[in-house]
Amino acid sequence: NQPDAIHVRWDSRVFTPEELGTLAAASSPHLTRWTLWAAKESAFKAAKKIDPRLSFFPSAFSVELLDSTAARVDHAVGRFQVQLEVTGESVHAVATPEGSPTAFSRIARLEEGGANASGQVRDLARLAIGSTRDAEPSQVEISETGVPVVSIGGVVLPVELSLSHHGRFLACAWLWPERGDAS
């Protein structure tokens, strides 16, 4: 993720010609590069829910940055709306199929010397989802393997959950598909 470590051929392999133009015109190409990349990865996670057989070919996901907080990504399986949170330290992207309810997310820093990143991101999700259900985090159960399944008291919740950790950061995003809100 260091600007000096990016080989010029990497950009040409993962970005579309339009995205390369966006990079060339950007006042901060490094930040723009990782914003485009985060939008692609996020859209891939959403697209994989539509077609579980899908493989990640970054250039097949075409990103249009709408403003500093939103992007649109087109792929053969559909169009995705992407919420962006860009800081000097990180880029957080959450994609949902166009027309879907807004997803909710939380970001936190990885605690030094605490539980492993996988455990910490599940703790973050338990706290976030529990707060929307008036439940203590200890009551929220999240499966440890495969696609995360969320339950409270043995009752599976109709929530789509995505967990992520990279470097110093943890993030979770969730969507209540049939309700369209966080409660």
PDB file of C-alpha atoms in Angstrom:
ATOM      1  CA  ASN A   1       0.000   0.000   0.000  1.00  0.00           C
ATOM      2  CA  GLN A   2       3.038   2.279  -0.184  1.00  0.00           C
ATOM      3  CA  PRO A   3       3.142   4.531  -3.274  1.00  0.00           C
ATOM      4  CA  ASP A   4       6.735   3.481  -4.119  1.00  0.00           C
ATOM      5  CA  ALA A   5       5.788  -0.216  -4.048  1.00  0.00           C
ATOM      6  CA  ILE A   6       3.119   0.022  -6.778  1.00  0.00           C
ATOM      7  CA  HIS A   7       4.360  -1.236 -10.112  1.00  0.00           C
ATOM      8  CA  VAL A   8       2.897   0.639 -13.074  1.00  0.00           C
ATOM      9  CA  ARG A   9       1.746  -2.652 -14.653  1.00  0.00           C
ATOM     10  CA  TRP A  10      -0.382  -3.363 -11.563  1.00  0.00           C
ATOM     11  CA  ASP A  11      -2.573  -0.345 -12.343  1.00  0.00           C
ATOM     12  CA  SER A  12      -3.027  -1.426 -15.966  1.00  0.00           C
ATOM     13  CA  ARG A  13      -4.042  -4.953 -14.871  1.00  0.00           C
ATOM     14  CA  VAL A  14      -6.646  -3.950 -12.283  1.00  0.00           C
ATOM     15  CA  PHE A  15      -8.109  -0.665 -13.522  1.00  0.00           C
ATOM     16  CA  THR A  16     -10.266   0.105 -16.556  1.00  0.00           C
ATOM     17  CA  PRO A  17      -9.150   2.808 -19.032  1.00  0.00           C
ATOM     18  CA  GLU A  18     -11.679   5.208 -17.447  1.00  0.00           C
ATOM     19  CA  GLU A  19     -10.299   4.491 -13.969  1.00  0.00           C
ATOM     20  CA  LEU A  20      -6.734   5.028 -15.219  1.00  0.00           C
ATOM     21  CA  GLY A  21      -7.922   8.442 -16.456  1.00  0.00           C
ATOM     22  CA  THR A  22      -9.391   9.169 -13.025  1.00  0.00           C
ATOM     23  CA  LEU A  23      -6.058   8.221 -11.444  1.00  0.00           C
ATOM     24  CA  ALA A  24      -4.101  10.415 -13.874  1.00  0.00           C
ATOM     25  CA  ALA A  25      -6.307  13.422 -13.117  1.00  0.00           C
ATOM     26  CA  ALA A  26      -6.419  12.904  -9.338  1.00  0.00           C
ATOM     27  CA  SER A  27      -4.848  15.407  -6.982  1.00  0.00           C
ATOM     28  CA  SER A  28      -4.000  12.442  -4.743  1.00  0.00           C
ATOM     29  CA  PRO A  29      -3.444   9.424  -7.001  1.00  0.00           C
ATOM     30  CA  HIS A  30      -2.408   7.168  -4.101  1.00  0.00           C
ATOM     31  CA  LEU A  31      -5.634   7.800  -2.163  1.00  0.00           C
ATOM     32  CA  THR A  32      -7.700   7.560  -5.349  1.00  0.00           C
ATOM     33  CA  ARG A  33      -6.018   4.236  -6.241  1.00  0.00           C
ATOM     34  CA  TRP A  34      -7.029   2.696  -2.902  1.00  0.00           C
ATOM     35  CA  THR A  35     -10.511   4.192  -3.030  1.00  0.00           C
ATOM     36  CA  LEU A  36     -11.072   2.589  -6.448  1.00  0.00           C
ATOM     37  CA  TRP A  37      -9.601  -0.693  -5.185  1.00  0.00           C
ATOM     38  CA  ALA A  38     -11.764  -0.702  -2.037  1.00  0.00           C
ATOM     39  CA  ALA A  39     -14.887  -0.057  -4.144  1.00  0.00           C
ATOM     40  CA  LYS A  40     -13.973  -2.990  -6.419  1.00  0.00           C
ATOM     41  CA  GLU A  41     -13.367  -5.361  -3.503  1.00  0.00           C
ATOM     42  CA  SER A  42     -16.562  -4.299  -1.781  1.00  0.00           C
ATOM     43  CA  ALA A  43     -18.612  -4.747  -4.945  1.00  0.00           C
ATOM     44  CA  PHE A  44     -17.038  -8.179  -5.431  1.00  0.00           C
ATOM     45  CA  LYS A  45     -18.253  -9.239  -1.958  1.00  0.00           C
ATOM     46  CA  ALA A  46     -21.773  -8.078  -2.838  1.00  0.00           C
ATOM     47  CA  ALA A  47     -21.637  -9.699  -6.296  1.00  0.00           C
ATOM     48  CA  LYS A  48     -20.427 -12.988  -4.787  1.00  0.00           C
ATOM     49  CA  LYS A  49     -23.680 -13.144  -2.789  1.00  0.00           C
ATOM     50  CA  ILE A  50     -25.567 -12.968  -6.099  1.00  0.00           C
ATOM     51  CA  ASP A  51     -23.323 -15.491  -7.866  1.00  0.00           C
ATOM     52  CA  PRO A  52     -21.265 -17.631  -5.449  1.00  0.00           C
ATOM     53  CA  ARG A  53     -19.231 -19.028  -8.381  1.00  0.00           C
ATOM     54  CA  LEU A  54     -17.832 -15.572  -9.193  1.00  0.00           C
ATOM     55  CA  SER A  55     -14.046 -15.082  -9.200  1.00  0.00           C
ATOM     56  CA  PHE A  56     -12.379 -11.743  -8.550  1.00  0.00           C
ATOM     57  CA  PHE A  57     -11.075 -10.132 -11.724  1.00  0.00           C
ATOM     58  CA  PRO A  58     -10.626  -6.488 -10.659  1.00  0.00           C
ATOM     59  CA  SER A  59     -10.813  -4.971 -14.142  1.00  0.00           C
ATOM     60  CA  ALA A  60     -14.266  -6.567 -14.605  1.00  0.00           C
ATOM     61  CA  PHE A  61     -15.572  -4.179 -11.912  1.00  0.00           C
ATOM     62  CA  SER A  62     -15.873  -0.661 -13.332  1.00  0.00           C
ATOM     63  CA  VAL A  63     -15.892   2.094 -10.687  1.00  0.00           C
ATOM     64  CA  GLU A  64     -17.269   5.599 -11.059  1.00  0.00           C
ATOM     65  CA  LEU A  65     -16.465   7.857  -8.111  1.00  0.00           C
ATOM     66  CA  LEU A  66     -19.543  10.056  -7.622  1.00  0.00           C
ATOM     67  CA  ASP A  67     -18.128  12.158  -4.789  1.00  0.00           C
ATOM     68  CA  SER A  68     -15.972  11.645  -1.683  1.00  0.00           C
ATOM     69  CA  THR A  69     -18.653   9.499  -0.026  1.00  0.00           C
ATOM     70  CA  ALA A  70     -20.147   7.454  -2.872  1.00  0.00           C
ATOM     71  CA  ALA A  71     -19.297   5.412  -5.932  1.00  0.00           C
ATOM     72  CA  ARG A  72     -21.120   3.266  -8.442  1.00  0.00           C
ATOM     73  CA  VAL A  73     -19.669  -0.040  -9.623  1.00  0.00           C
ATOM     74  CA  ASP A  74     -20.819  -1.914 -12.710  1.00  0.00           C
ATOM     75  CA  HIS A  75     -20.219  -5.615 -13.283  1.00  0.00           C
ATOM     76  CA  ALA A  76     -21.805  -8.312 -15.424  1.00  0.00           C
ATOM     77  CA  VAL A  77     -23.941  -9.456 -12.455  1.00  0.00           C
ATOM     78  CA  GLY A  78     -25.291  -5.947 -11.800  1.00  0.00           C
ATOM     79  CA  ARG A  79     -24.757  -2.419 -10.581  1.00  0.00           C
ATOM     80  CA  PHE A  80     -23.715  -1.656  -7.018  1.00  0.00           C
ATOM     81  CA  GLN A  81     -23.962   1.472  -4.918  1.00  0.00           C
ATOM     82  CA  VAL A  82     -20.928   1.984  -2.681  1.00  0.00           C
ATOM     83  CA  GLN A  83     -20.749   4.053   0.476  1.00  0.00           C
ATOM     84  CA  LEU A  84     -17.235   5.402   1.070  1.00  0.00           C
ATOM     85  CA  GLU A  85     -15.523   6.624   4.198  1.00  0.00           C
ATOM     86  CA  VAL A  86     -12.095   7.943   3.263  1.00  0.00           C
ATOM     87  CA  THR A  87      -9.588   9.233   5.811  1.00  0.00           C
ATOM     88  CA  GLY A  88      -5.880   9.901   5.719  1.00  0.00           C
ATOM     89  CA  GLU A  89      -5.344   6.449   7.231  1.00  0.00           C
ATOM     90  CA  SER A  90      -7.950   4.225   5.633  1.00  0.00           C
ATOM     91  CA  VAL A  91     -10.609   3.672   2.998  1.00  0.00           C
ATOM     92  CA  HIS A  92     -13.798   1.902   4.052  1.00  0.00           C
ATOM     93  CA  ALA A  93     -16.202   0.844   1.294  1.00  0.00           C
ATOM     94  CA  VAL A  94     -19.581  -0.867   1.647  1.00  0.00           C
ATOM     95  CA  ALA A  95     -21.354  -2.036  -1.503  1.00  0.00           C
ATOM     96  CA  THR A  96     -24.952  -3.118  -1.947  1.00  0.00           C
ATOM     97  CA  PRO A  97     -26.873  -3.961  -5.109  1.00  0.00           C
ATOM     98  CA  GLU A  98     -28.387  -0.825  -6.616  1.00  0.00           C
ATOM     99  CA  GLY A  99     -31.840  -0.223  -5.153  1.00  0.00           C
ATOM    100  CA  SER A 100     -31.098  -2.157  -1.940  1.00  0.00           C
ATOM    101  CA  PRO A 101     -31.552  -0.587   1.469  1.00  0.00           C
ATOM    102  CA  THR A 102     -28.576   1.267   2.907  1.00  0.00           C
ATOM    103  CA  ALA A 103     -26.113  -0.941   4.739  1.00  0.00           C
ATOM    104  CA  PHE A 104     -24.824  -0.054   8.186  1.00  0.00           C
ATOM    105  CA  SER A 105     -21.211  -0.332   9.227  1.00  0.00           C
ATOM    106  CA  ARG A 106     -18.754   0.196  12.039  1.00  0.00           C
ATOM    107  CA  ILE A 107     -15.007   0.693  11.948  1.00  0.00           C
ATOM    108  CA  ALA A 108     -12.556   0.263  14.822  1.00  0.00           C
ATOM    109  CA  ARG A 109      -8.846  -0.024  15.394  1.00  0.00           C
ATOM    110  CA  LEU A 110      -7.306  -3.396  16.073  1.00  0.00           C
ATOM    111  CA  GLU A 111      -6.382  -3.589  19.761  1.00  0.00           C
ATOM    112  CA  GLU A 112      -2.738  -4.365  20.423  1.00  0.00           C
ATOM    113  CA  GLY A 113      -2.212  -7.439  22.558  1.00  0.00           C
ATOM    114  CA  GLY A 114      -5.929  -8.284  22.566  1.00  0.00           C
ATOM    115  CA  ALA A 115      -7.777 -11.112  20.854  1.00  0.00           C
ATOM    116  CA  ASN A 116      -6.858 -11.974  17.278  1.00  0.00           C
ATOM    117  CA  ALA A 117      -8.247  -9.831  14.456  1.00  0.00           C
ATOM    118  CA  SER A 118     -10.938 -12.379  13.590  1.00  0.00           C
ATOM    119  CA  GLY A 119     -12.136 -12.420  17.190  1.00  0.00           C
ATOM    120  CA  GLN A 120     -11.986  -8.646  17.505  1.00  0.00           C
ATOM    121  CA  VAL A 121     -14.011  -8.020  14.344  1.00  0.00           C
ATOM    122  CA  ARG A 122     -16.676 -10.463  15.579  1.00  0.00           C
ATOM    123  CA  ASP A 123     -16.739  -8.598  18.910  1.00  0.00           C
ATOM    124  CA  LEU A 124     -17.246  -5.337  16.991  1.00  0.00           C
ATOM    125  CA  ALA A 125     -20.133  -6.899  15.033  1.00  0.00           C
ATOM    126  CA  ARG A 126     -21.714  -8.321  18.206  1.00  0.00           C
ATOM    127  CA  LEU A 127     -21.647  -4.872  19.796  1.00  0.00           C
ATOM    128  CA  ALA A 128     -23.000  -3.133  16.680  1.00  0.00           C
ATOM    129  CA  ILE A 129     -25.778  -5.622  15.931  1.00  0.00           C
ATOM    130  CA  GLY A 130     -26.653  -6.035  19.611  1.00  0.00           C
ATOM    131  CA  SER A 131     -27.177  -2.283  19.918  1.00  0.00           C
ATOM    132  CA  THR A 132     -29.768  -2.421  17.115  1.00  0.00           C
ATOM    133  CA  ARG A 133     -31.633  -5.291  18.812  1.00  0.00           C
ATOM    134  CA  ASP A 134     -31.455  -4.146  22.451  1.00  0.00           C
ATOM    135  CA  ALA A 135     -29.259  -7.160  23.138  1.00  0.00           C
ATOM    136  CA  GLU A 136     -26.035  -7.446  25.069  1.00  0.00           C
ATOM    137  CA  PRO A 137     -23.081  -8.237  22.806  1.00  0.00           C
ATOM    138  CA  SER A 138     -22.637 -11.537  24.664  1.00  0.00           C
ATOM    139  CA  GLN A 139     -26.113 -12.606  23.468  1.00  0.00           C
ATOM    140  CA  VAL A 140     -25.234 -12.116  19.791  1.00  0.00           C
ATOM    141  CA  GLU A 141     -23.724 -15.222  18.215  1.00  0.00           C
ATOM    142  CA  ILE A 142     -21.765 -15.123  14.960  1.00  0.00           C
ATOM    143  CA  SER A 143     -20.649 -18.293  13.219  1.00  0.00           C
ATOM    144  CA  GLU A 144     -16.899 -18.818  13.151  1.00  0.00           C
ATOM    145  CA  THR A 145     -16.552 -20.292   9.657  1.00  0.00           C
ATOM    146  CA  GLY A 146     -17.978 -19.645   6.220  1.00  0.00           C
ATOM    147  CA  VAL A 147     -20.515 -16.926   5.510  1.00  0.00           C
ATOM    148  CA  PRO A 148     -21.270 -15.265   8.865  1.00  0.00           C
ATOM    149  CA  VAL A 149     -24.599 -16.340  10.349  1.00  0.00           C
ATOM    150  CA  VAL A 150     -25.958 -14.140  13.133  1.00  0.00           C
ATOM    151  CA  SER A 151     -28.287 -15.355  15.880  1.00  0.00           C
ATOM    152  CA  ILE A 152     -29.576 -14.266  19.279  1.00  0.00           C
ATOM    153  CA  GLY A 153     -30.683 -16.954  21.681  1.00  0.00           C
ATOM    154  CA  GLY A 154     -30.472 -19.581  18.943  1.00  0.00           C
ATOM    155  CA  VAL A 155     -32.785 -17.622  16.612  1.00  0.00           C
ATOM    156  CA  VAL A 156     -31.072 -16.867  13.295  1.00  0.00           C
ATOM    157  CA  LEU A 157     -31.484 -13.215  12.327  1.00  0.00           C
ATOM    158  CA  PRO A 158     -32.285 -12.268   8.724  1.00  0.00           C
ATOM    159  CA  VAL A 159     -29.154 -10.140   8.458  1.00  0.00           C
ATOM    160  CA  GLU A 160     -26.409 -10.124   5.865  1.00  0.00           C
ATOM    161  CA  LEU A 161     -23.082  -9.530   7.613  1.00  0.00           C
ATOM    162  CA  SER A 162     -19.646  -8.818   6.202  1.00  0.00           C
ATOM    163  CA  LEU A 163     -16.525  -8.845   8.380  1.00  0.00           C
ATOM    164  CA  SER A 164     -13.184  -7.356   7.431  1.00  0.00           C
ATOM    165  CA  HIS A 165      -9.806  -6.688   8.994  1.00  0.00           C
ATOM    166  CA  HIS A 166      -6.684  -5.262   7.436  1.00  0.00           C
ATOM    167  CA  GLY A 167      -3.637  -3.687   8.994  1.00  0.00           C
ATOM    168  CA  ARG A 168      -4.671  -1.671  12.053  1.00  0.00           C
ATOM    169  CA  PHE A 169      -8.379  -1.647  11.209  1.00  0.00           C
ATOM    170  CA  LEU A 170     -11.474  -3.785  11.685  1.00  0.00           C
ATOM    171  CA  ALA A 171     -14.830  -3.260  10.014  1.00  0.00           C
ATOM    172  CA  CYS A 172     -18.227  -4.861   9.843  1.00  0.00           C
ATOM    173  CA  ALA A 173     -21.181  -4.045   7.634  1.00  0.00           C
ATOM    174  CA  TRP A 174     -24.690  -5.421   7.870  1.00  0.00           C
ATOM    175  CA  LEU A 175     -27.945  -5.223   6.019  1.00  0.00           C
ATOM    176  CA  TRP A 176     -31.461  -6.206   7.034  1.00  0.00           C
ATOM    177  CA  PRO A 177     -32.663  -7.044   3.497  1.00  0.00           C
ATOM    178  CA  GLU A 178     -36.395  -7.280   4.119  1.00  0.00           C
ATOM    179  CA  ARG A 179     -36.691  -4.369   6.547  1.00  0.00           C
ATOM    180  CA  GLY A 180     -34.493  -1.692   5.035  1.00  0.00           C
ATOM    181  CA  ASP A 181     -33.388  -0.351   8.408  1.00  0.00           C
ATOM    182  CA  ALA A 182     -31.066  -1.233  11.257  1.00  0.00           C
ATOM    183  CA  SER A 183     -33.743  -2.135  13.781  1.00  0.00           C
TER     184      SER A 183
END
